[in-house]
């Protein structure tokens, strides 16, 4: 990570997630909410879960386990 572009950081404690996939989705949601709360207009979201990124950019409904989180 290039620390020259670090403008904020947050951490959240979350207990009992069913899968690592759900944890990745919830981390993305927490990060985006944090960025919104402190007024960021542009955000770069990095994730190794292609499904999480695709769910965030689509408006169609699906039945994935993360649909309740995103």
Coordinates of N, CA and C in Angstrom, one line a residue, residues 2 4 6 10 12-13 15 17-18 26 30 32 38 40-41 43 47-50 52 55-56 60 63 67-70:
X2 N 0.6 2.2 -0.8 CA 1.3 3.4 -0.9 C 0.7 4.4 0.2
X4 N 1.5 7.3 0.9 CA 1.4 8.7 0.5 C 0.0 9.2 0.2
X6 N -2.8 7.8 1.8 CA -3.7 7.3 2.8 C -4.3 8.5 3.5
X10 N -10.2 3.0 9.3 CA -11.2 2.6 10.2 C -11.1 1.1 10.5
X12 N -13.6 -2.2 12.3 CA -15.0 -2.6 12.9 C -14.8 -4.0 13.4
X13 N -15.4 -4.2 14.5 CA -15.5 -5.6 15.1 C -16.8 -6.2 14.7
X15 N -18.8 -10.0 14.6 CA -18.7 -11.4 15.1 C -19.6 -12.3 14.3
X17 N -19.5 -14.2 11.4 CA -19.9 -14.2 10.0 C -19.9 -15.6 9.4
X18 N -20.8 -16.0 8.5 CA -20.9 -17.4 8.1 C -19.8 -17.8 7.2
X26 N -18.8 -7.5 3.8 CA -19.1 -6.6 4.9 C -17.9 -5.6 5.1
X30 N -18.4 -1.5 5.1 CA -17.9 -0.7 6.1 C -17.0 0.4 5.6
X32 N -16.8 1.7 2.5 CA -17.6 2.6 1.7 C -18.4 3.6 2.6
X38 N -17.0 10.6 6.1 CA -16.0 11.6 6.2 C -15.9 12.5 4.9
X40 N -15.6 11.7 1.5 CA -14.9 11.4 0.3 C -15.9 11.4 -0.9
X41 N -15.5 12.0 -2.0 CA -16.2 12.0 -3.3 C -15.8 10.9 -4.2
X43 N -13.5 7.1 -4.3 CA -12.9 6.1 -3.5 C -12.4 5.0 -4.4
X47 N -10.3 -5.2 -3.7 CA -10.8 -6.5 -3.1 C -10.3 -7.6 -4.0
X48 N -10.1 -8.8 -3.4 CA -9.7 -9.9 -4.1 C -10.9 -10.8 -4.5
X49 N -12.1 -10.3 -4.1 CA -13.3 -11.0 -4.4 C -14.1 -10.4 -5.5
X50 N -14.0 -11.0 -6.7 CA -14.6 -10.5 -7.9 C -16.2 -10.4 -7.7
X52 N -17.9 -9.8 -5.0 CA -18.2 -8.6 -4.2 C -18.2 -7.4 -5.0
X55 N -21.2 -7.3 -7.4 CA -22.4 -7.0 -6.7 C -22.5 -5.5 -6.4
X56 N -21.4 -4.9 -6.1 CA -21.5 -3.5 -5.7 C -21.8 -2.6 -6.9
X60 N -28.9 -5.1 -10.4 CA -29.9 -6.3 -10.4 C -29.8 -7.0 -9.1
X63 N -29.5 -13.7 -5.4 CA -29.8 -14.5 -4.2 C -28.5 -14.9 -3.5
X67 N -26.2 -10.6 -0.5 CA -27.2 -9.6 -1.0 C -27.8 -8.9 0.2
X68 N -27.9 -9.5 1.4 CA -28.4 -8.8 2.5 C -27.4 -7.8 3.1
X69 N -26.2 -8.0 2.8 CA -25.1 -7.1 3.3 C -24.9 -5.9 2.5
X70 N -25.1 -6.1 1.1 CA -24.7 -5.0 0.2 C -26.0 -4.3 -0.3

